[in-house]
Tab-separated table of C-alpha atoms in Angstrom:
chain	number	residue	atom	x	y	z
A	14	UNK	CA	1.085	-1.789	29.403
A	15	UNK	CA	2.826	0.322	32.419
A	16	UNK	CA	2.744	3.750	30.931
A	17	UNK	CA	0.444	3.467	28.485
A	18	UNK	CA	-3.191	5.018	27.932
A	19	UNK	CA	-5.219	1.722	29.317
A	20	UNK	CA	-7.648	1.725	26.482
A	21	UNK	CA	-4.831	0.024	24.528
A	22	UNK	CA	-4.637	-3.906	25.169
A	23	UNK	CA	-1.322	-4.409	24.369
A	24	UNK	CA	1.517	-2.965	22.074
A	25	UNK	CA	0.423	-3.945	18.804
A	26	UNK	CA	-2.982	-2.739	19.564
A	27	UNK	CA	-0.676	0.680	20.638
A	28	UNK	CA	0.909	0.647	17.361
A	29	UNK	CA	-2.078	-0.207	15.135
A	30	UNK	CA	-4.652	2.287	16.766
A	31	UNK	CA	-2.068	5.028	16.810
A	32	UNK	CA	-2.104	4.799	12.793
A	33	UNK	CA	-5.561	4.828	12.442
A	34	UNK	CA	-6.326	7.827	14.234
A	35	UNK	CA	-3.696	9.956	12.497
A	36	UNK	CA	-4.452	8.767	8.869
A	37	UNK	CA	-8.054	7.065	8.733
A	38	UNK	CA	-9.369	9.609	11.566
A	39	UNK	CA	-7.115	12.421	10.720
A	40	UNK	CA	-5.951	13.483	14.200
A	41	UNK	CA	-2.760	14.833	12.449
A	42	UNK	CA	-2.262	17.197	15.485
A	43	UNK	CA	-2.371	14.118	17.456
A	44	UNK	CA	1.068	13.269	16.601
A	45	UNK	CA	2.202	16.146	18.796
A	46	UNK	CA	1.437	13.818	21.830
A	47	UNK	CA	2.115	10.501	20.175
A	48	UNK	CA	5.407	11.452	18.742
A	49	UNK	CA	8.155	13.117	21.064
A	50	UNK	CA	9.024	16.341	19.724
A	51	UNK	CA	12.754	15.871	19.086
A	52	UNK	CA	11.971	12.278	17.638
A	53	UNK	CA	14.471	11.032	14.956
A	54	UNK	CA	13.245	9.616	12.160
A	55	UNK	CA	15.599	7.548	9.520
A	56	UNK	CA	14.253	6.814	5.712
A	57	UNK	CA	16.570	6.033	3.026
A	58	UNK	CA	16.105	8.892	1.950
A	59	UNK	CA	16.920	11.550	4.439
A	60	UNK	CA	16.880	11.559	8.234
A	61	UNK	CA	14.308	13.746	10.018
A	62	UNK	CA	14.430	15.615	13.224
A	63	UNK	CA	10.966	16.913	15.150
A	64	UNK	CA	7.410	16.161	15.412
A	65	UNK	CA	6.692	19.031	13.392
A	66	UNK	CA	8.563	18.366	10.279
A	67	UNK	CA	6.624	14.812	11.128
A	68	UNK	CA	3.374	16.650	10.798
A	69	UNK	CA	4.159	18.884	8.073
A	70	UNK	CA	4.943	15.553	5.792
A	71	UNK	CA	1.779	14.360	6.836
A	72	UNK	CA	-0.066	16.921	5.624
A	73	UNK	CA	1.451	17.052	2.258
A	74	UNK	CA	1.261	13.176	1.948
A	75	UNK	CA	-2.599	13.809	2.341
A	76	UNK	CA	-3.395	16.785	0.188
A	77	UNK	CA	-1.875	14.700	-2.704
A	78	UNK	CA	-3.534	11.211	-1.566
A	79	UNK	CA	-6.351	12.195	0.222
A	80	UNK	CA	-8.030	8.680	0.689
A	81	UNK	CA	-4.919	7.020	1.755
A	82	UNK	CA	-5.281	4.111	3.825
A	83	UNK	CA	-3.036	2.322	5.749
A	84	UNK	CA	-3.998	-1.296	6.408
A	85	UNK	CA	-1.717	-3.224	9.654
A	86	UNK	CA	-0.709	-6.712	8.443
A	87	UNK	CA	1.168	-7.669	11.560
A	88	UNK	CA	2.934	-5.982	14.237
A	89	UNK	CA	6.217	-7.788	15.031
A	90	UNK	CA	7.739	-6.645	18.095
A	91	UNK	CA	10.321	-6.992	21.570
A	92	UNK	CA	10.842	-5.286	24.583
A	93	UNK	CA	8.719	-4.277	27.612
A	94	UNK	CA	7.080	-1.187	29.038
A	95	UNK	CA	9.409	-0.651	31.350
A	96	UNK	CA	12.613	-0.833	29.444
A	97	UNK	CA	10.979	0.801	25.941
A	98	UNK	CA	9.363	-1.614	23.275
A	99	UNK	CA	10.704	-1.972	19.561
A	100	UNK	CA	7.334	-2.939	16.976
A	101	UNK	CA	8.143	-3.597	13.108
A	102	UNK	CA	4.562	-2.589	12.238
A	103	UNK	CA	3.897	-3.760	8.238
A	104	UNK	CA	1.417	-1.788	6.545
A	105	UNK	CA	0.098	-2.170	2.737
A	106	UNK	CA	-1.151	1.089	1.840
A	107	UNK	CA	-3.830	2.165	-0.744
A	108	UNK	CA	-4.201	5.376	-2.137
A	109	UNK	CA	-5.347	7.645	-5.251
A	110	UNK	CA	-3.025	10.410	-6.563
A	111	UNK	CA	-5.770	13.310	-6.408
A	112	UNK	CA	-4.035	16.112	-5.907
A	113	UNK	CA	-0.960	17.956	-7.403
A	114	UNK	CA	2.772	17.129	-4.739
A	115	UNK	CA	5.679	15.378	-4.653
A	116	UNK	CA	4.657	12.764	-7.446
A	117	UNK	CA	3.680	15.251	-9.732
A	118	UNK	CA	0.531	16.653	-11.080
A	119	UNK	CA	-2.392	15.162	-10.411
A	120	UNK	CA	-2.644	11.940	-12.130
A	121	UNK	CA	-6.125	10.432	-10.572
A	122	UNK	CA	-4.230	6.554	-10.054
A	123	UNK	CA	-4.447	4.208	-7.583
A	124	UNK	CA	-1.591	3.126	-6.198
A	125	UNK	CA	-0.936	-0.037	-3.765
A	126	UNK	CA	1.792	-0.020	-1.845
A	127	UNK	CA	3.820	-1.897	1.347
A	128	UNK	CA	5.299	0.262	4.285
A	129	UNK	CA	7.500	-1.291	7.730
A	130	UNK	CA	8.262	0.678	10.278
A	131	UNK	CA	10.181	0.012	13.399
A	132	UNK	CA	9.157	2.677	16.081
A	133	UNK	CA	10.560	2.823	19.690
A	134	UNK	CA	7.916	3.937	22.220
A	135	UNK	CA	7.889	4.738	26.039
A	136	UNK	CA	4.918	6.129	28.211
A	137	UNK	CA	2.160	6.074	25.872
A	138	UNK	CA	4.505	8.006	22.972
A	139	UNK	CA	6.952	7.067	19.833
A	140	UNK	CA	10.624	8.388	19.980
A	141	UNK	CA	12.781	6.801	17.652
A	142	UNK	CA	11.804	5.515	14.003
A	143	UNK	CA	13.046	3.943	11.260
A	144	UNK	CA	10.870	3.501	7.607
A	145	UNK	CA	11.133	2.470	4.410
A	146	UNK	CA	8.047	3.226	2.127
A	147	UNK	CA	8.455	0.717	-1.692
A	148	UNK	CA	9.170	3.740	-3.870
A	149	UNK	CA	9.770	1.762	-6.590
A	150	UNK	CA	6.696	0.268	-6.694
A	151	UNK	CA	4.661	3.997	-6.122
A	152	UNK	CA	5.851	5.796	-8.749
A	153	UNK	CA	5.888	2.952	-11.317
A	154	UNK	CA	2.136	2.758	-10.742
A	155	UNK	CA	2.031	6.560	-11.257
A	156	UNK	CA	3.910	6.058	-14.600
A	157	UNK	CA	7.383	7.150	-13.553
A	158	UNK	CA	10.625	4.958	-14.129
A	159	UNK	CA	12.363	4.999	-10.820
A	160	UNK	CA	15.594	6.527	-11.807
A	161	UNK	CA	13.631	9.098	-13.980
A	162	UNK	CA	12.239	10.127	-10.633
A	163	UNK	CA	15.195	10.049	-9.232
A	164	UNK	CA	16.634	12.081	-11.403
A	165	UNK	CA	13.351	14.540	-10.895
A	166	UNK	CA	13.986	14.325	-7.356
A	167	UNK	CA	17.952	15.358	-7.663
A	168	UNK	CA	16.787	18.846	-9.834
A	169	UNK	CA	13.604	20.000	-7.739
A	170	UNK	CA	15.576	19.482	-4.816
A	171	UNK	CA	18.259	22.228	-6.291
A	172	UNK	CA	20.599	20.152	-8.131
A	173	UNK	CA	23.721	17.598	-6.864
A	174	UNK	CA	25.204	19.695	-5.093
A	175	UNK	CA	21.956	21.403	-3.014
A	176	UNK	CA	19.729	18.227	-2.972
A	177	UNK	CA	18.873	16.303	0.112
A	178	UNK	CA	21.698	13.411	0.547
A	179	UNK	CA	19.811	9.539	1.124
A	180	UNK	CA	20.175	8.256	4.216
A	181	UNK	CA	23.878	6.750	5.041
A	182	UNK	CA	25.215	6.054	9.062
A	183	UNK	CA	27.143	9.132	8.778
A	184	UNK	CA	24.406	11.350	8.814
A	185	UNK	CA	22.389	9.542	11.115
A	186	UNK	CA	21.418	10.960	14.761
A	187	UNK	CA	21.454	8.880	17.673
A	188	UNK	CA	18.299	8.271	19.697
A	189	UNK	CA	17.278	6.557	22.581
A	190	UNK	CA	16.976	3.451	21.104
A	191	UNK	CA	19.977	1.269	21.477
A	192	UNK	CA	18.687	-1.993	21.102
A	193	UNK	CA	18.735	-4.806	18.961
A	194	UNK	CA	16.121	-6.709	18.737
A	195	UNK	CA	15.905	-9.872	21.040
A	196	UNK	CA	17.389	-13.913	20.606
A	197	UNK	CA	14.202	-15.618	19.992
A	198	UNK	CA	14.978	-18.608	17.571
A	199	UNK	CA	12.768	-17.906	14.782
A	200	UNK	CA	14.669	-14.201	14.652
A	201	UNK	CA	18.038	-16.341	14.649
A	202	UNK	CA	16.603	-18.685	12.190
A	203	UNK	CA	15.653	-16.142	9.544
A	204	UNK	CA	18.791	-14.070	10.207
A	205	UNK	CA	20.939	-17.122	9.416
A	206	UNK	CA	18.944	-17.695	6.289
A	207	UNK	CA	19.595	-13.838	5.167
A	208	UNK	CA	23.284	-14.242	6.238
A	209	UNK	CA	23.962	-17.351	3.825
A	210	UNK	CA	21.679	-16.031	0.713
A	211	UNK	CA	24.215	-12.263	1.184
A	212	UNK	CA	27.328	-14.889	1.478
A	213	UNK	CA	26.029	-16.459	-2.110
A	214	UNK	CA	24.783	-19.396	-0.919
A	215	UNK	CA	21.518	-19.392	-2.895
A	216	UNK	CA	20.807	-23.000	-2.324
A	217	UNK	CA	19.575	-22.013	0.883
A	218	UNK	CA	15.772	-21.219	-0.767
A	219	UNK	CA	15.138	-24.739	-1.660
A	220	UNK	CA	16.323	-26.458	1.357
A	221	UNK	CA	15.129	-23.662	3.508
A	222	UNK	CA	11.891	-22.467	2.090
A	223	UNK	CA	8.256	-23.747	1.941
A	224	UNK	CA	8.421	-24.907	-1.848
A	225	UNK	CA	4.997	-23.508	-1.492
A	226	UNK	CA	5.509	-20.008	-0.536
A	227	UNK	CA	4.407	-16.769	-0.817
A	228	UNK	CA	6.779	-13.570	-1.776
A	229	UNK	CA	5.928	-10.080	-1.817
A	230	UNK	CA	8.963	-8.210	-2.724
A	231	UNK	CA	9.980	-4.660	-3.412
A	232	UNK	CA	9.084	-3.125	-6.300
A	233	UNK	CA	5.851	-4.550	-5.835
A	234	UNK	CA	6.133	-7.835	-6.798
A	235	UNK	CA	4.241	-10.983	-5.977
A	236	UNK	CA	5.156	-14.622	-6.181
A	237	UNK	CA	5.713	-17.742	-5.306
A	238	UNK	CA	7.951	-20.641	-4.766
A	239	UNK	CA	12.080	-20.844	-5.221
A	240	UNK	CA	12.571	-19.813	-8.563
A	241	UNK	CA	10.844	-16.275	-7.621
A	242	UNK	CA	12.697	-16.178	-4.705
A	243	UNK	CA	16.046	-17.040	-5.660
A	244	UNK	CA	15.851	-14.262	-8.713
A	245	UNK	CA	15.038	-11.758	-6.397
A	246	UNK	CA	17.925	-12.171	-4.272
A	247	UNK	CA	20.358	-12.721	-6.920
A	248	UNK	CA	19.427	-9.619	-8.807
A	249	UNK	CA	20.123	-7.713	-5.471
A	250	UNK	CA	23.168	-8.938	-4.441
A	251	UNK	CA	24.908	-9.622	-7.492
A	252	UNK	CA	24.365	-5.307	-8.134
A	253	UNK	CA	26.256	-4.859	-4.830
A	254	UNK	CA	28.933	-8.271	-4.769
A	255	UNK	CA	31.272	-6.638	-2.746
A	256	UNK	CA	29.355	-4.642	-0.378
A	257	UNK	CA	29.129	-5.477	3.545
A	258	UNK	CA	25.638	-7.444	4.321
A	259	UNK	CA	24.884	-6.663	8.211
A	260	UNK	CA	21.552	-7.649	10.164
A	261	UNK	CA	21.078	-4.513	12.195
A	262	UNK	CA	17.878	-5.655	14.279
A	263	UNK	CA	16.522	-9.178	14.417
A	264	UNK	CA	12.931	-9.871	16.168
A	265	UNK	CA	11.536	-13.223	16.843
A	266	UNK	CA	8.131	-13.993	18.253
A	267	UNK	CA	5.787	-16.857	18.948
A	268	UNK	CA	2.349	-15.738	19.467
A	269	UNK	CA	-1.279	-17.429	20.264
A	270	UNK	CA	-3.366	-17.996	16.647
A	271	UNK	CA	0.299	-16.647	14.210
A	272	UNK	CA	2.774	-18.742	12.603
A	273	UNK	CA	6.168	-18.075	13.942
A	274	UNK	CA	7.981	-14.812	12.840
A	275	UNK	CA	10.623	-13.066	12.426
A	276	UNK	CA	11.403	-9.186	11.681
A	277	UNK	CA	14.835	-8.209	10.289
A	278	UNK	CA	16.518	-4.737	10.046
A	279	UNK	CA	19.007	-5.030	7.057
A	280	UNK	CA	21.884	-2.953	5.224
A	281	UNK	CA	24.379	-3.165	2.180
A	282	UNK	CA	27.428	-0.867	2.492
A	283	UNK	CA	29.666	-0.558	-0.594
A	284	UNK	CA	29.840	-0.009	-4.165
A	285	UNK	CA	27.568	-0.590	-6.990
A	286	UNK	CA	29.692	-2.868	-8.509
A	287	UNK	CA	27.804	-5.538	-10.588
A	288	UNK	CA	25.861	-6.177	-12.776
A	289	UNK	CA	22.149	-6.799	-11.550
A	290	UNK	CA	19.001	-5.027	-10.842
A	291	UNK	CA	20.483	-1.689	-11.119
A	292	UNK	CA	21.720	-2.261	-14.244
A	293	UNK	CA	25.763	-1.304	-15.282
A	294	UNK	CA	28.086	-1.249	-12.472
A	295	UNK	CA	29.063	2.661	-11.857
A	296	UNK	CA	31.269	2.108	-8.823
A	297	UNK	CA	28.813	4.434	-7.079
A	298	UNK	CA	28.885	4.333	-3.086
A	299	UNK	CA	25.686	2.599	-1.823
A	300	UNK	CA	23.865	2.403	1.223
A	301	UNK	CA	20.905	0.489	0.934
A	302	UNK	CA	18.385	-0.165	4.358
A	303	UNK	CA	16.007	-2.908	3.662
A	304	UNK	CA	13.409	-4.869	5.999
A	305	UNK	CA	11.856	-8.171	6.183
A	306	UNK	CA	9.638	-9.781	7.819
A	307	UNK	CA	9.184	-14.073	7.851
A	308	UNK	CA	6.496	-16.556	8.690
A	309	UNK	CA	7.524	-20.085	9.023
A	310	UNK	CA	5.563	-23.463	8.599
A	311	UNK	CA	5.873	-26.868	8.949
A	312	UNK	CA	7.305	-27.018	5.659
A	313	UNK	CA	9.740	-23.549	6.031
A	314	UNK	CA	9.967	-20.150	5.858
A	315	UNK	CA	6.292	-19.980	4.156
A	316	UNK	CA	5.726	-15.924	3.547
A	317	UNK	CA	8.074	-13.658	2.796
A	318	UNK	CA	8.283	-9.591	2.713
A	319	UNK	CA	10.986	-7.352	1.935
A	320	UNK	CA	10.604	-3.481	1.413
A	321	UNK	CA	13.439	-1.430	0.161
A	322	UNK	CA	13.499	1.862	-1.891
A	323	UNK	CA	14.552	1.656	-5.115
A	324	UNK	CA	14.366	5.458	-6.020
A	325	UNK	CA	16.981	6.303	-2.689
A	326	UNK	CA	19.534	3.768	-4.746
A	327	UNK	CA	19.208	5.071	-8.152
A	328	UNK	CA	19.694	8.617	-6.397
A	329	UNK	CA	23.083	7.346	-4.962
A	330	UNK	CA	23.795	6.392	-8.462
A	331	UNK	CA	23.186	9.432	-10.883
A	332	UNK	CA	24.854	11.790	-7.830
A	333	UNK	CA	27.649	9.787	-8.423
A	334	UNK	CA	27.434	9.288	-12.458
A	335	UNK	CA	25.966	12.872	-13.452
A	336	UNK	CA	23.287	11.489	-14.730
A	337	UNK	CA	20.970	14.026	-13.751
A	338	UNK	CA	19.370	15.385	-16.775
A	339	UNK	CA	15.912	16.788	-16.917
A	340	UNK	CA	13.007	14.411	-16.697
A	341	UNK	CA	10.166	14.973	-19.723
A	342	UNK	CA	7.637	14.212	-16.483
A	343	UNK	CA	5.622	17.260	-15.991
A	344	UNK	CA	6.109	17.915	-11.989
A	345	UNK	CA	5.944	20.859	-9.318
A	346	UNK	CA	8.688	21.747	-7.253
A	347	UNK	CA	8.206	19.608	-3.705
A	348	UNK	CA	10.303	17.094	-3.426
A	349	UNK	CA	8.872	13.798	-1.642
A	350	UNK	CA	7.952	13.777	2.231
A	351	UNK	CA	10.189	10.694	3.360
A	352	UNK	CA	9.100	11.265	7.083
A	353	UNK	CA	5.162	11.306	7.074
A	354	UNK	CA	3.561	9.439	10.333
A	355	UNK	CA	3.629	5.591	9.076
């Protein structure tokens, strides 16, 4: 780990310990040295610029869930010391809604919750980010509808025309990461299984996937076996038929005591233009990041996880409908802190 502060074995140990210290221990100011100061980090729903802004959403986040926890599943990740490394780090997070914020007032739930985020790091520090946190499934469990927070979102923010835009490659900022991801076969293998569900070949699930397998899926929603999986996908896709399905990172790895894995950085660019999850086509532009992350089997892709955020589409829509009437949720003015240290 050339760079690196030696009491760190290895990245994921990097990635994992860094976490813990700024959430579980606190060391917020910590992310002054961990995170570069002109760091970019990309949410669906906004892009970020600067440590500080990092730190201020970090503090917010934990005034309104002070006992939040952040819990590493895995750390899939590429690169080397030298050159920069690339970790999609999945987290499922646990936390009760103590205090008044972005959610609202005070509402004393518990809410459980899955996080990925792919962070670039160099020299012992993290410099380029991308995160998706499973809205959906937070403020259902807080006793929102997503696209009535949405809308709540859209009129604390100022209204359409002053509220902060979701994320879309226009308005992203480059960084110094420039990679994409490495050609293991188990990143190929789950990339080609992505590519043929987007292209509508759903029969790709049974022949491809342990008929035994696991599924945790965004909004919070656990299964198992085809019939769970193939819904899921459907409902996606057929809400965005004609938009353009790209794999924007793909990791691979093979490691002692894991299954094989995989770790894929997604997008849909288009139009809401079906009928689906979403509900009534609007002809809305989209932009929808998603991540997922594989492990395979004997018998085929046997876990599956995929995190999007359902609240930065339904924004997309009702900016582009008008639907943007009051919500009869009682809330305070801050709007949510996409870029808090995950």
């Amino acid at each position: 780990m050339k760079g690196f502060d030696p009491k760190y074995r290895d990245f994921p140990d990097f990635i994992l310990g860094v976490t813990r210290e700024i959430w579980e221990g606190r060391g917020i100011g910590t992310l002054r040295s961990f995170y570069a100061p002109d760091i970019v980090v990309r949410s669906p729903a906004s892009v970020v610029v600067g440590n500080e802004r990092v730190i201020a959403a970090t503090m917010a986040t934990l005034a309104e869930f002070p006992d939040r926890e952040l819990l590493g599943e895995d750390v899939i990740w590429c690169g080397s010391p030298e050159e920069g490394l690339l970790s999609s780090h999945r987290i499922l997070s646990t936390a009760t809604h103590a205090g008044d914020g972005a959610y609202g007032k005070a509402s004393g739930k518990t809410v459980r919750y899955r996080i990925v985020a792919d962070c670039h790091a160099r020299d012992n520090r993290i410099d380029d980010e991308w995160i998706i946190r499973d809205q959906g499934a937070i403020v259902r469990q807080l006793g929102w509808e997503p696209a009535d927070y949405a809308r709540h979102l859209i009129d604390s923010e100022g209204g359409p025309d002053a509220c902060v835009r979701p994320f879309a490659p226009d308005a992203d900022r480059p960084g110094p990461y420039a990679g994409r991801g490495n050609d293991n076969p188990w990143g190929e293998k789950y990339a080609d299984l992505l590519t043929r569900i987007m292209a509508a070949d759903m029969a790709v699930v049974a022949a491809e996937y342990d008929r035994a397998c696991r599924l945790e899926y965004a909004p919070g929603a656990s299964g198992s076996s085809h019939a769970f999986a193939t819904r899921f996908w459907m409902e996606l896709r057929a809400s965005f038929p004609s938009a353009v399905f790209a794999i924007d990172h793909q990791i691979g790895r093979e490691d002692p005591l894991m299954p094989a894995r995989a770790a894929l950085r997604w997008s849909l660019r288009g139009r809401h233009d079906g009928w689906g999850r979403f509900g009534p086509p609007t002809g809305a532009k989209i932009y929808l990041m998603g991540f997922s992350h594989a492990e395979f089997g004997p018998w085929g892709l046997r876990r599956e996880y995929v995190v999007y955020d359902e609240v930065a589409v339904w924004k997309q829509i009702l900016l582009h409908t008008g639907g943007v009437a009051d919500t009869a949720r009682t809330a305070v003015a801050p709007p949510a802190h996409p870029a808090d240290a995950d």
